[in-house]
Amino acid sequence: MSSITEATTVLSQLRIFWKRIVRGTAWTSLGAAASQGASLAAGIIIARLMGKDTYGRFGLIQTTIAVWSLIAGFGLSLTATRYLSRYRLTEAVEAGSVIGATTTLSLILAGGTSLCLFLGAGALSFSLSGRGDLAGELRVAALSMFVLSLVGVQQGILTGFEAFRGAALLNVARAVLLLPLTVLGIHFAGLSGALWAITIASSAGMVLGASLIASECRAHGIQPQWGVRRADWKMISSFALPAFLGGLLVTPVNWLVSALLVRSSGGYGQMAILTAGVYFRTAFMFFQGATGTVLLPVFSSSSGRDREAFLWAAVKTNSFVSLCGFGLALLAPNRLMRIFGPGFNGNGTVVVVNLAAGGLMLASAPLVYWLASVGRQWAVARSNAVWAAVYGVTAWFAISRGWAALGVASASLFAYTVQTGYYVWVFRRARIQELTL
């Protein structure tokens, strides 16, 4: 009888976990699809209305925003998700401290970083492209980065609450505003107007996010503790710091490779082709964002063989989605590129290579969240160092050989292949320790 009771309990727990995953994935899929779809549509609008070279400038500015947002974010979004999901139901004071500390640090870091980018826009423009033609756009990007950094932490907090519906609504609201604002912005102010559209849409999302977080705090009886306590620094050093360093090893390399590509033959035109290919990979990867925001809190609140069972189910699901998406793209890659305009025709191979890299990222993503949930964030950071080293060297070689956007995309695919192998090796070592605890 005891074995039957134990089996019934396990099955009941698995049903509860799967219900959480399915419910969360449904909402986050909606939010991710809206966010990625709106970003892709906005990129197409910019490319078609403003031309290939201007779209290349937009791509370079995007990578610049990503680098500076990394510093402003400091891994605080993931930190909020992991620790809030652990404390929200049992330790209200600790949960309030997590919300207050991550938000306070985000305001300080985002404000300081945005100010530096705003003041240094002219010098940065010369260092990136050899010209001062991006200074005005970079100043607008500084404001955009400030808002996006705060929205990122809000998303992490809502995910920690498992308020997937609210996080999805935040993304949908931004997406609904982004497209009409992009058209109006381009009409009145060109590329700067398109960047203002991102800033305004994200600001509206930030206001909504603050309201949603306040509602969740009231529902859980949590009072945010503003400021950073001495005890919070352990959370920052053990999780936020390695998450930040892991990103610091990736995003600046992308930025430097983009600058090298812009300075090579073809310049902004080749950057436009690469950006278009990456957009398809990003749109294809919305499934990773949808499942990832669910997996981290679920992994963090489970243990042992239950956690491993969820891991392998997620790996199989992501691998299936990767193969389906990649197969569909193989049918007409050149048609996909022509969506951005006639100047992009004949570059379908860039789409194929980017989606192959995206497929590897998607399939291996559950391993990353599993490692983070068992406290192996430093291992994730080391894997990013491996990726950055391989990608940086191979991309530099490809650009120096004149292989342009296709060479850079191929370098990215090779680097992700090496990184996936590293994930598997680290997981096998960590799994043995996890199951013996």
PDB file of C-alpha atoms in Angstrom, residues 109-397:
ATOM      1  CA  LEU A 109      23.016  51.061 -12.952  1.00  0.00           C
ATOM      2  CA  ALA A 110      20.599  51.899 -15.774  1.00  0.00           C
ATOM      3  CA  GLY A 111      20.693  55.613 -14.937  1.00  0.00           C
ATOM      4  CA  GLY A 112      24.481  55.791 -14.768  1.00  0.00           C
ATOM      5  CA  THR A 113      25.042  53.707 -17.879  1.00  0.00           C
ATOM      6  CA  SER A 114      22.494  55.663 -19.925  1.00  0.00           C
ATOM      7  CA  LEU A 115      24.107  58.943 -18.893  1.00  0.00           C
ATOM      8  CA  CYS A 116      27.543  57.684 -19.984  1.00  0.00           C
ATOM      9  CA  LEU A 117      26.198  56.557 -23.360  1.00  0.00           C
ATOM     10  CA  PHE A 118      24.369  59.858 -23.872  1.00  0.00           C
ATOM     11  CA  LEU A 119      27.436  61.971 -23.098  1.00  0.00           C
ATOM     12  CA  GLY A 120      29.845  59.778 -25.053  1.00  0.00           C
ATOM     13  CA  ALA A 121      27.666  59.276 -28.144  1.00  0.00           C
ATOM     14  CA  GLY A 122      29.852  61.391 -30.429  1.00  0.00           C
ATOM     15  CA  ALA A 123      33.119  59.658 -29.589  1.00  0.00           C
ATOM     16  CA  LEU A 124      31.457  56.246 -29.708  1.00  0.00           C
ATOM     17  CA  SER A 125      30.064  56.947 -33.173  1.00  0.00           C
ATOM     18  CA  PHE A 126      33.571  57.654 -34.506  1.00  0.00           C
ATOM     19  CA  SER A 127      35.005  54.522 -32.905  1.00  0.00           C
ATOM     20  CA  LEU A 128      32.251  52.305 -34.353  1.00  0.00           C
ATOM     21  CA  SER A 129      31.973  53.480 -37.936  1.00  0.00           C
ATOM     22  CA  GLY A 130      34.855  55.927 -38.385  1.00  0.00           C
ATOM     23  CA  ARG A 131      32.267  58.697 -38.794  1.00  0.00           C
ATOM     24  CA  GLY A 132      30.101  60.823 -36.517  1.00  0.00           C
ATOM     25  CA  ASP A 133      26.863  59.946 -38.320  1.00  0.00           C
ATOM     26  CA  LEU A 134      25.410  57.874 -35.464  1.00  0.00           C
ATOM     27  CA  ALA A 135      25.772  60.359 -32.585  1.00  0.00           C
ATOM     28  CA  GLY A 136      22.178  61.628 -32.613  1.00  0.00           C
ATOM     29  CA  GLU A 137      20.700  58.141 -32.854  1.00  0.00           C
ATOM     30  CA  LEU A 138      22.963  56.873 -30.057  1.00  0.00           C
ATOM     31  CA  ARG A 139      21.675  59.604 -27.734  1.00  0.00           C
ATOM     32  CA  VAL A 140      18.103  58.467 -28.350  1.00  0.00           C
ATOM     33  CA  ALA A 141      19.286  54.882 -27.865  1.00  0.00           C
ATOM     34  CA  ALA A 142      20.627  55.863 -24.419  1.00  0.00           C
ATOM     35  CA  LEU A 143      17.107  56.774 -23.302  1.00  0.00           C
ATOM     36  CA  SER A 144      15.721  53.608 -24.850  1.00  0.00           C
ATOM     37  CA  MET A 145      18.311  51.512 -23.032  1.00  0.00           C
ATOM     38  CA  PHE A 146      17.389  53.013 -19.654  1.00  0.00           C
ATOM     39  CA  VAL A 147      13.733  52.082 -20.060  1.00  0.00           C
ATOM     40  CA  LEU A 148      14.450  48.626 -21.521  1.00  0.00           C
ATOM     41  CA  SER A 149      16.737  47.773 -18.604  1.00  0.00           C
ATOM     42  CA  LEU A 150      14.017  48.568 -16.064  1.00  0.00           C
ATOM     43  CA  VAL A 151      11.414  46.632 -18.069  1.00  0.00           C
ATOM     44  CA  GLY A 152      13.773  43.642 -18.103  1.00  0.00           C
ATOM     45  CA  VAL A 153      13.930  43.577 -14.294  1.00  0.00           C
ATOM     46  CA  GLN A 154      10.144  43.955 -14.126  1.00  0.00           C
ATOM     47  CA  GLN A 155       9.802  40.919 -16.379  1.00  0.00           C
ATOM     48  CA  GLY A 156      12.112  38.971 -14.071  1.00  0.00           C
ATOM     49  CA  ILE A 157      10.040  39.925 -11.013  1.00  0.00           C
ATOM     50  CA  LEU A 158       6.741  38.969 -12.668  1.00  0.00           C
ATOM     51  CA  THR A 159       8.245  35.654 -13.760  1.00  0.00           C
ATOM     52  CA  GLY A 160       9.434  35.005 -10.209  1.00  0.00           C
ATOM     53  CA  PHE A 161       5.828  35.461  -9.072  1.00  0.00           C
ATOM     54  CA  GLU A 162       4.838  33.054 -11.877  1.00  0.00           C
ATOM     55  CA  ALA A 163       2.570  35.891 -13.053  1.00  0.00           C
ATOM     56  CA  PHE A 164       2.971  34.751 -16.644  1.00  0.00           C
ATOM     57  CA  ARG A 165      -0.284  36.370 -17.725  1.00  0.00           C
ATOM     58  CA  GLY A 166       0.894  39.778 -16.521  1.00  0.00           C
ATOM     59  CA  ALA A 167       4.312  39.382 -18.160  1.00  0.00           C
ATOM     60  CA  ALA A 168       2.576  38.453 -21.425  1.00  0.00           C
ATOM     61  CA  LEU A 169       0.259  41.459 -21.235  1.00  0.00           C
ATOM     62  CA  LEU A 170       3.280  43.715 -20.750  1.00  0.00           C
ATOM     63  CA  ASN A 171       4.842  42.388 -23.961  1.00  0.00           C
ATOM     64  CA  VAL A 172       1.575  42.596 -25.880  1.00  0.00           C
ATOM     65  CA  ALA A 173       1.055  46.223 -24.827  1.00  0.00           C
ATOM     66  CA  ARG A 174       4.545  47.162 -26.035  1.00  0.00           C
ATOM     67  CA  ALA A 175       4.014  45.301 -29.313  1.00  0.00           C
ATOM     68  CA  VAL A 176       0.658  46.970 -30.025  1.00  0.00           C
ATOM     69  CA  LEU A 177       2.207  50.410 -29.575  1.00  0.00           C
ATOM     70  CA  LEU A 178       5.505  49.722 -31.358  1.00  0.00           C
ATOM     71  CA  LEU A 179       4.313  49.259 -34.949  1.00  0.00           C
ATOM     72  CA  PRO A 180       2.198  52.425 -35.405  1.00  0.00           C
ATOM     73  CA  LEU A 181       4.762  54.467 -33.473  1.00  0.00           C
ATOM     74  CA  THR A 182       7.545  53.146 -35.745  1.00  0.00           C
ATOM     75  CA  VAL A 183       5.693  54.269 -38.883  1.00  0.00           C
ATOM     76  CA  LEU A 184       4.982  57.694 -37.389  1.00  0.00           C
ATOM     77  CA  GLY A 185       8.528  58.033 -36.077  1.00  0.00           C
ATOM     78  CA  ILE A 186      10.112  57.268 -39.453  1.00  0.00           C
ATOM     79  CA  HIS A 187       7.744  59.680 -41.180  1.00  0.00           C
ATOM     80  CA  PHE A 188       8.623  62.607 -38.912  1.00  0.00           C
ATOM     81  CA  ALA A 189      12.226  61.918 -37.812  1.00  0.00           C
ATOM     82  CA  GLY A 190      13.723  59.053 -39.827  1.00  0.00           C
ATOM     83  CA  LEU A 191      15.865  56.526 -37.960  1.00  0.00           C
ATOM     84  CA  SER A 192      15.828  58.619 -34.770  1.00  0.00           C
ATOM     85  CA  GLY A 193      12.033  58.510 -34.923  1.00  0.00           C
ATOM     86  CA  ALA A 194      12.106  54.703 -35.077  1.00  0.00           C
ATOM     87  CA  LEU A 195      14.289  54.656 -31.953  1.00  0.00           C
ATOM     88  CA  TRP A 196      11.919  57.073 -30.221  1.00  0.00           C
ATOM     89  CA  ALA A 197       9.120  54.630 -31.033  1.00  0.00           C
ATOM     90  CA  ILE A 198      10.957  51.884 -29.109  1.00  0.00           C
ATOM     91  CA  THR A 199      11.501  54.253 -26.168  1.00  0.00           C
ATOM     92  CA  ILE A 200       7.875  55.404 -25.959  1.00  0.00           C
ATOM     93  CA  ALA A 201       6.402  51.895 -26.346  1.00  0.00           C
ATOM     94  CA  SER A 202       8.764  50.524 -23.700  1.00  0.00           C
ATOM     95  CA  SER A 203       7.941  53.415 -21.330  1.00  0.00           C
ATOM     96  CA  ALA A 204       4.253  52.562 -21.556  1.00  0.00           C
ATOM     97  CA  GLY A 205       5.146  48.936 -20.833  1.00  0.00           C
ATOM     98  CA  MET A 206       7.203  50.032 -17.812  1.00  0.00           C
ATOM     99  CA  VAL A 207       4.221  51.876 -16.304  1.00  0.00           C
ATOM    100  CA  LEU A 208       2.042  48.799 -16.823  1.00  0.00           C
ATOM    101  CA  GLY A 209       4.760  46.558 -15.339  1.00  0.00           C
ATOM    102  CA  ALA A 210       4.950  48.662 -12.168  1.00  0.00           C
ATOM    103  CA  SER A 211       1.180  48.344 -11.733  1.00  0.00           C
ATOM    104  CA  LEU A 212       1.255  44.568 -12.248  1.00  0.00           C
ATOM    105  CA  ILE A 213       4.088  44.100  -9.729  1.00  0.00           C
ATOM    106  CA  ALA A 214       2.248  46.198  -7.127  1.00  0.00           C
ATOM    107  CA  SER A 215      -0.826  44.008  -7.626  1.00  0.00           C
ATOM    108  CA  GLU A 216       1.195  40.795  -7.165  1.00  0.00           C
ATOM    109  CA  CYS A 217       2.834  42.155  -4.016  1.00  0.00           C
ATOM    110  CA  ARG A 218      -0.569  42.929  -2.490  1.00  0.00           C
ATOM    111  CA  ALA A 219      -1.889  39.483  -3.418  1.00  0.00           C
ATOM    112  CA  HIS A 220       1.081  37.743  -1.743  1.00  0.00           C
ATOM    113  CA  GLY A 221       1.304  40.072   1.249  1.00  0.00           C
ATOM    114  CA  ILE A 222       4.802  41.232   0.262  1.00  0.00           C
ATOM    115  CA  GLN A 223       6.210  44.676   1.014  1.00  0.00           C
ATOM    116  CA  PRO A 224       9.218  45.590  -1.201  1.00  0.00           C
ATOM    117  CA  GLN A 225      12.238  46.596   0.905  1.00  0.00           C
ATOM    118  CA  TRP A 226      13.888  49.396  -1.058  1.00  0.00           C
ATOM    119  CA  GLY A 227      17.648  49.689  -0.963  1.00  0.00           C
ATOM    120  CA  VAL A 228      20.297  46.984  -0.759  1.00  0.00           C
ATOM    121  CA  ARG A 229      20.954  45.222   2.552  1.00  0.00           C
ATOM    122  CA  ARG A 230      24.250  43.622   3.460  1.00  0.00           C
ATOM    123  CA  ALA A 231      22.610  40.186   3.165  1.00  0.00           C
ATOM    124  CA  ASP A 232      21.544  40.970  -0.424  1.00  0.00           C
ATOM    125  CA  TRP A 233      25.147  41.150  -1.586  1.00  0.00           C
ATOM    126  CA  LYS A 234      25.474  37.372  -1.210  1.00  0.00           C
ATOM    127  CA  MET A 235      22.625  36.972  -3.711  1.00  0.00           C
ATOM    128  CA  ILE A 236      24.296  39.484  -6.023  1.00  0.00           C
ATOM    129  CA  SER A 237      27.757  37.895  -5.845  1.00  0.00           C
ATOM    130  CA  SER A 238      26.631  34.274  -6.149  1.00  0.00           C
ATOM    131  CA  PHE A 239      24.081  34.686  -8.962  1.00  0.00           C
ATOM    132  CA  ALA A 240      23.811  38.174 -10.484  1.00  0.00           C
ATOM    133  CA  LEU A 241      27.581  38.584 -10.869  1.00  0.00           C
ATOM    134  CA  PRO A 242      28.206  35.341 -12.809  1.00  0.00           C
ATOM    135  CA  ALA A 243      25.066  35.991 -14.903  1.00  0.00           C
ATOM    136  CA  PHE A 244      26.430  39.457 -15.719  1.00  0.00           C
ATOM    137  CA  LEU A 245      29.934  38.197 -16.483  1.00  0.00           C
ATOM    138  CA  GLY A 246      28.486  35.460 -18.675  1.00  0.00           C
ATOM    139  CA  GLY A 247      26.671  38.063 -20.732  1.00  0.00           C
ATOM    140  CA  LEU A 248      29.699  40.353 -20.654  1.00  0.00           C
ATOM    141  CA  LEU A 249      31.627  37.641 -22.477  1.00  0.00           C
ATOM    142  CA  VAL A 250      29.008  37.411 -25.240  1.00  0.00           C
ATOM    143  CA  THR A 251      27.386  40.753 -26.038  1.00  0.00           C
ATOM    144  CA  PRO A 252      30.535  42.895 -26.444  1.00  0.00           C
ATOM    145  CA  VAL A 253      31.969  40.285 -28.833  1.00  0.00           C
ATOM    146  CA  ASN A 254      28.828  40.606 -30.974  1.00  0.00           C
ATOM    147  CA  TRP A 255      29.279  44.363 -30.851  1.00  0.00           C
ATOM    148  CA  LEU A 256      32.944  44.244 -31.885  1.00  0.00           C
ATOM    149  CA  VAL A 257      32.199  41.819 -34.716  1.00  0.00           C
ATOM    150  CA  SER A 258      29.447  44.169 -35.935  1.00  0.00           C
ATOM    151  CA  ALA A 259      31.901  47.098 -35.895  1.00  0.00           C
ATOM    152  CA  LEU A 260      34.451  45.047 -37.862  1.00  0.00           C
ATOM    153  CA  LEU A 261      31.797  44.105 -40.407  1.00  0.00           C
ATOM    154  CA  VAL A 262      30.687  47.736 -40.837  1.00  0.00           C
ATOM    155  CA  ARG A 263      34.294  48.787 -41.473  1.00  0.00           C
ATOM    156  CA  SER A 264      34.811  46.017 -44.069  1.00  0.00           C
ATOM    157  CA  SER A 265      33.867  46.026 -47.744  1.00  0.00           C
ATOM    158  CA  GLY A 266      30.116  46.418 -48.071  1.00  0.00           C
ATOM    159  CA  GLY A 267      29.848  48.216 -44.716  1.00  0.00           C
ATOM    160  CA  TYR A 268      26.306  48.943 -43.629  1.00  0.00           C
ATOM    161  CA  GLY A 269      24.919  46.816 -46.475  1.00  0.00           C
ATOM    162  CA  GLN A 270      26.522  43.639 -45.103  1.00  0.00           C
ATOM    163  CA  MET A 271      25.461  44.623 -41.580  1.00  0.00           C
ATOM    164  CA  ALA A 272      21.885  44.916 -42.880  1.00  0.00           C
ATOM    165  CA  ILE A 273      22.031  41.376 -44.334  1.00  0.00           C
ATOM    166  CA  LEU A 274      23.410  39.952 -41.093  1.00  0.00           C
ATOM    167  CA  THR A 275      20.788  41.814 -39.013  1.00  0.00           C
ATOM    168  CA  ALA A 276      17.972  40.490 -41.215  1.00  0.00           C
ATOM    169  CA  GLY A 277      19.236  36.928 -40.768  1.00  0.00           C
ATOM    170  CA  VAL A 278      19.523  37.374 -37.005  1.00  0.00           C
ATOM    171  CA  TYR A 279      15.970  38.744 -36.900  1.00  0.00           C
ATOM    172  CA  PHE A 280      14.646  35.472 -38.295  1.00  0.00           C
ATOM    173  CA  ARG A 281      16.676  33.553 -35.739  1.00  0.00           C
ATOM    174  CA  THR A 282      15.309  35.796 -32.984  1.00  0.00           C
ATOM    175  CA  ALA A 283      11.724  35.368 -34.163  1.00  0.00           C
ATOM    176  CA  PHE A 284      12.281  31.609 -34.371  1.00  0.00           C
ATOM    177  CA  MET A 285      13.730  31.651 -30.850  1.00  0.00           C
ATOM    178  CA  PHE A 286      10.593  33.096 -29.276  1.00  0.00           C
ATOM    179  CA  PHE A 287       9.834  29.554 -28.123  1.00  0.00           C
ATOM    180  CA  GLN A 288      13.003  29.599 -26.034  1.00  0.00           C
ATOM    181  CA  GLY A 289      11.866  32.756 -24.298  1.00  0.00           C
ATOM    182  CA  ALA A 290       8.410  31.297 -23.731  1.00  0.00           C
ATOM    183  CA  THR A 291       9.621  28.054 -22.181  1.00  0.00           C
ATOM    184  CA  GLY A 292      12.688  29.527 -20.478  1.00  0.00           C
ATOM    185  CA  THR A 293      10.733  31.956 -18.323  1.00  0.00           C
ATOM    186  CA  VAL A 294       8.716  28.987 -17.074  1.00  0.00           C
ATOM    187  CA  LEU A 295      11.534  26.474 -16.693  1.00  0.00           C
ATOM    188  CA  LEU A 296      13.771  28.503 -14.386  1.00  0.00           C
ATOM    189  CA  PRO A 297      11.201  29.006 -11.592  1.00  0.00           C
ATOM    190  CA  VAL A 298       9.908  25.427 -11.996  1.00  0.00           C
ATOM    191  CA  PHE A 299      13.439  23.949 -11.912  1.00  0.00           C
ATOM    192  CA  SER A 300      14.313  26.166  -8.932  1.00  0.00           C
ATOM    193  CA  SER A 301      11.320  24.928  -6.916  1.00  0.00           C
ATOM    194  CA  SER A 302      11.826  21.211  -7.709  1.00  0.00           C
ATOM    195  CA  SER A 303      14.685  18.811  -7.065  1.00  0.00           C
ATOM    196  CA  GLY A 304      16.331  15.483  -7.876  1.00  0.00           C
ATOM    197  CA  ARG A 305      14.747  13.179 -10.432  1.00  0.00           C
ATOM    198  CA  ASP A 306      11.648  15.360 -10.819  1.00  0.00           C
ATOM    199  CA  ARG A 307      13.852  18.189 -12.059  1.00  0.00           C
ATOM    200  CA  GLU A 308      15.693  15.834 -14.411  1.00  0.00           C
ATOM    201  CA  ALA A 309      12.408  14.487 -15.832  1.00  0.00           C
ATOM    202  CA  PHE A 310      11.276  18.024 -16.638  1.00  0.00           C
ATOM    203  CA  LEU A 311      14.664  18.741 -18.191  1.00  0.00           C
ATOM    204  CA  TRP A 312      14.534  15.896 -20.691  1.00  0.00           C
ATOM    205  CA  ALA A 313      10.923  16.629 -21.604  1.00  0.00           C
ATOM    206  CA  ALA A 314      11.938  20.239 -22.330  1.00  0.00           C
ATOM    207  CA  VAL A 315      14.994  19.195 -24.372  1.00  0.00           C
ATOM    208  CA  LYS A 316      12.883  16.852 -26.546  1.00  0.00           C
ATOM    209  CA  THR A 317      10.188  19.478 -27.068  1.00  0.00           C
ATOM    210  CA  ASN A 318      12.674  22.218 -27.961  1.00  0.00           C
ATOM    211  CA  SER A 319      14.567  19.907 -30.326  1.00  0.00           C
ATOM    212  CA  PHE A 320      11.339  19.017 -32.136  1.00  0.00           C
ATOM    213  CA  VAL A 321      10.412  22.701 -32.538  1.00  0.00           C
ATOM    214  CA  SER A 322      13.947  23.445 -33.792  1.00  0.00           C
ATOM    215  CA  LEU A 323      13.781  20.774 -36.483  1.00  0.00           C
ATOM    216  CA  CYS A 324      10.314  21.879 -37.625  1.00  0.00           C
ATOM    217  CA  GLY A 325      11.291  25.545 -37.866  1.00  0.00           C
ATOM    218  CA  PHE A 326      14.549  24.801 -39.638  1.00  0.00           C
ATOM    219  CA  GLY A 327      12.815  22.486 -42.098  1.00  0.00           C
ATOM    220  CA  LEU A 328      10.236  25.106 -43.003  1.00  0.00           C
ATOM    221  CA  ALA A 329      12.934  27.739 -43.540  1.00  0.00           C
ATOM    222  CA  LEU A 330      14.794  25.445 -45.963  1.00  0.00           C
ATOM    223  CA  LEU A 331      11.800  25.537 -48.311  1.00  0.00           C
ATOM    224  CA  ALA A 332      12.181  29.197 -49.293  1.00  0.00           C
ATOM    225  CA  PRO A 333      15.042  31.066 -47.567  1.00  0.00           C
ATOM    226  CA  ASN A 334      15.440  33.669 -50.342  1.00  0.00           C
ATOM    227  CA  ARG A 335      11.754  34.546 -50.130  1.00  0.00           C
ATOM    228  CA  LEU A 336      12.187  35.184 -46.427  1.00  0.00           C
ATOM    229  CA  MET A 337      15.005  37.641 -47.124  1.00  0.00           C
ATOM    230  CA  ARG A 338      13.003  39.425 -49.814  1.00  0.00           C
ATOM    231  CA  ILE A 339      10.515  40.423 -47.111  1.00  0.00           C
ATOM    232  CA  PHE A 340      13.027  43.105 -46.131  1.00  0.00           C
ATOM    233  CA  GLY A 341      13.191  44.437 -49.693  1.00  0.00           C
ATOM    234  CA  PRO A 342      14.728  43.651 -53.111  1.00  0.00           C
ATOM    235  CA  GLY A 343      18.220  44.621 -51.911  1.00  0.00           C
ATOM    236  CA  PHE A 344      18.270  41.534 -49.666  1.00  0.00           C
ATOM    237  CA  ASN A 345      17.531  39.020 -52.431  1.00  0.00           C
ATOM    238  CA  GLY A 346      20.019  36.178 -52.933  1.00  0.00           C
ATOM    239  CA  ASN A 347      21.100  35.992 -49.282  1.00  0.00           C
ATOM    240  CA  GLY A 348      18.898  33.099 -48.197  1.00  0.00           C
ATOM    241  CA  THR A 349      21.928  31.120 -47.010  1.00  0.00           C
ATOM    242  CA  VAL A 350      22.398  33.670 -44.220  1.00  0.00           C
ATOM    243  CA  VAL A 351      18.882  32.846 -42.998  1.00  0.00           C
ATOM    244  CA  VAL A 352      19.567  29.095 -43.090  1.00  0.00           C
ATOM    245  CA  VAL A 353      22.831  29.378 -41.150  1.00  0.00           C
ATOM    246  CA  ASN A 354      21.287  31.697 -38.542  1.00  0.00           C
ATOM    247  CA  LEU A 355      18.335  29.364 -38.015  1.00  0.00           C
ATOM    248  CA  ALA A 356      20.694  26.395 -37.628  1.00  0.00           C
ATOM    249  CA  ALA A 357      22.472  28.313 -34.865  1.00  0.00           C
ATOM    250  CA  GLY A 358      19.112  29.219 -33.349  1.00  0.00           C
ATOM    251  CA  GLY A 359      18.084  25.567 -33.394  1.00  0.00           C
ATOM    252  CA  LEU A 360      21.152  24.604 -31.373  1.00  0.00           C
ATOM    253  CA  MET A 361      20.484  27.411 -28.901  1.00  0.00           C
ATOM    254  CA  LEU A 362      16.880  26.339 -28.481  1.00  0.00           C
ATOM    255  CA  ALA A 363      17.684  22.643 -28.020  1.00  0.00           C
ATOM    256  CA  SER A 364      20.372  23.307 -25.408  1.00  0.00           C
ATOM    257  CA  ALA A 365      18.513  26.090 -23.547  1.00  0.00           C
ATOM    258  CA  PRO A 366      16.909  23.745 -20.941  1.00  0.00           C
ATOM    259  CA  LEU A 367      20.419  22.647 -19.919  1.00  0.00           C
ATOM    260  CA  VAL A 368      21.284  26.282 -19.197  1.00  0.00           C
ATOM    261  CA  TYR A 369      18.218  26.789 -16.987  1.00  0.00           C
ATOM    262  CA  TRP A 370      18.865  23.463 -15.229  1.00  0.00           C
ATOM    263  CA  LEU A 371      22.449  24.492 -14.445  1.00  0.00           C
ATOM    264  CA  ALA A 372      21.274  27.884 -13.159  1.00  0.00           C
ATOM    265  CA  SER A 373      18.636  26.245 -10.950  1.00  0.00           C
ATOM    266  CA  VAL A 374      21.238  24.026  -9.227  1.00  0.00           C
ATOM    267  CA  GLY A 375      23.596  26.931  -8.585  1.00  0.00           C
ATOM    268  CA  ARG A 376      25.967  26.343 -11.515  1.00  0.00           C
ATOM    269  CA  GLN A 377      25.757  29.902 -12.860  1.00  0.00           C
ATOM    270  CA  TRP A 378      29.551  30.145 -12.954  1.00  0.00           C
ATOM    271  CA  ALA A 379      29.618  27.112 -15.283  1.00  0.00           C
ATOM    272  CA  VAL A 380      27.188  28.948 -17.577  1.00  0.00           C
ATOM    273  CA  ALA A 381      29.515  31.969 -17.493  1.00  0.00           C
ATOM    274  CA  ARG A 382      32.476  29.787 -18.480  1.00  0.00           C
ATOM    275  CA  SER A 383      30.478  28.331 -21.378  1.00  0.00           C
ATOM    276  CA  ASN A 384      29.855  31.875 -22.615  1.00  0.00           C
ATOM    277  CA  ALA A 385      33.598  32.511 -22.434  1.00  0.00           C
ATOM    278  CA  VAL A 386      34.129  29.488 -24.669  1.00  0.00           C
ATOM    279  CA  TRP A 387      31.519  30.784 -27.135  1.00  0.00           C
ATOM    280  CA  ALA A 388      32.990  34.304 -27.152  1.00  0.00           C
ATOM    281  CA  ALA A 389      36.536  33.083 -27.788  1.00  0.00           C
ATOM    282  CA  VAL A 390      35.522  30.759 -30.628  1.00  0.00           C
ATOM    283  CA  TYR A 391      33.143  33.254 -32.225  1.00  0.00           C
ATOM    284  CA  GLY A 392      35.484  36.222 -31.958  1.00  0.00           C
ATOM    285  CA  VAL A 393      38.401  34.437 -33.607  1.00  0.00           C
ATOM    286  CA  THR A 394      36.400  32.720 -36.364  1.00  0.00           C
ATOM    287  CA  ALA A 395      34.356  35.846 -37.171  1.00  0.00           C
ATOM    288  CA  TRP A 396      37.512  37.968 -37.412  1.00  0.00           C
ATOM    289  CA  PHE A 397      39.017  35.368 -39.747  1.00  0.00           C
TER     290      PHE A 397
END
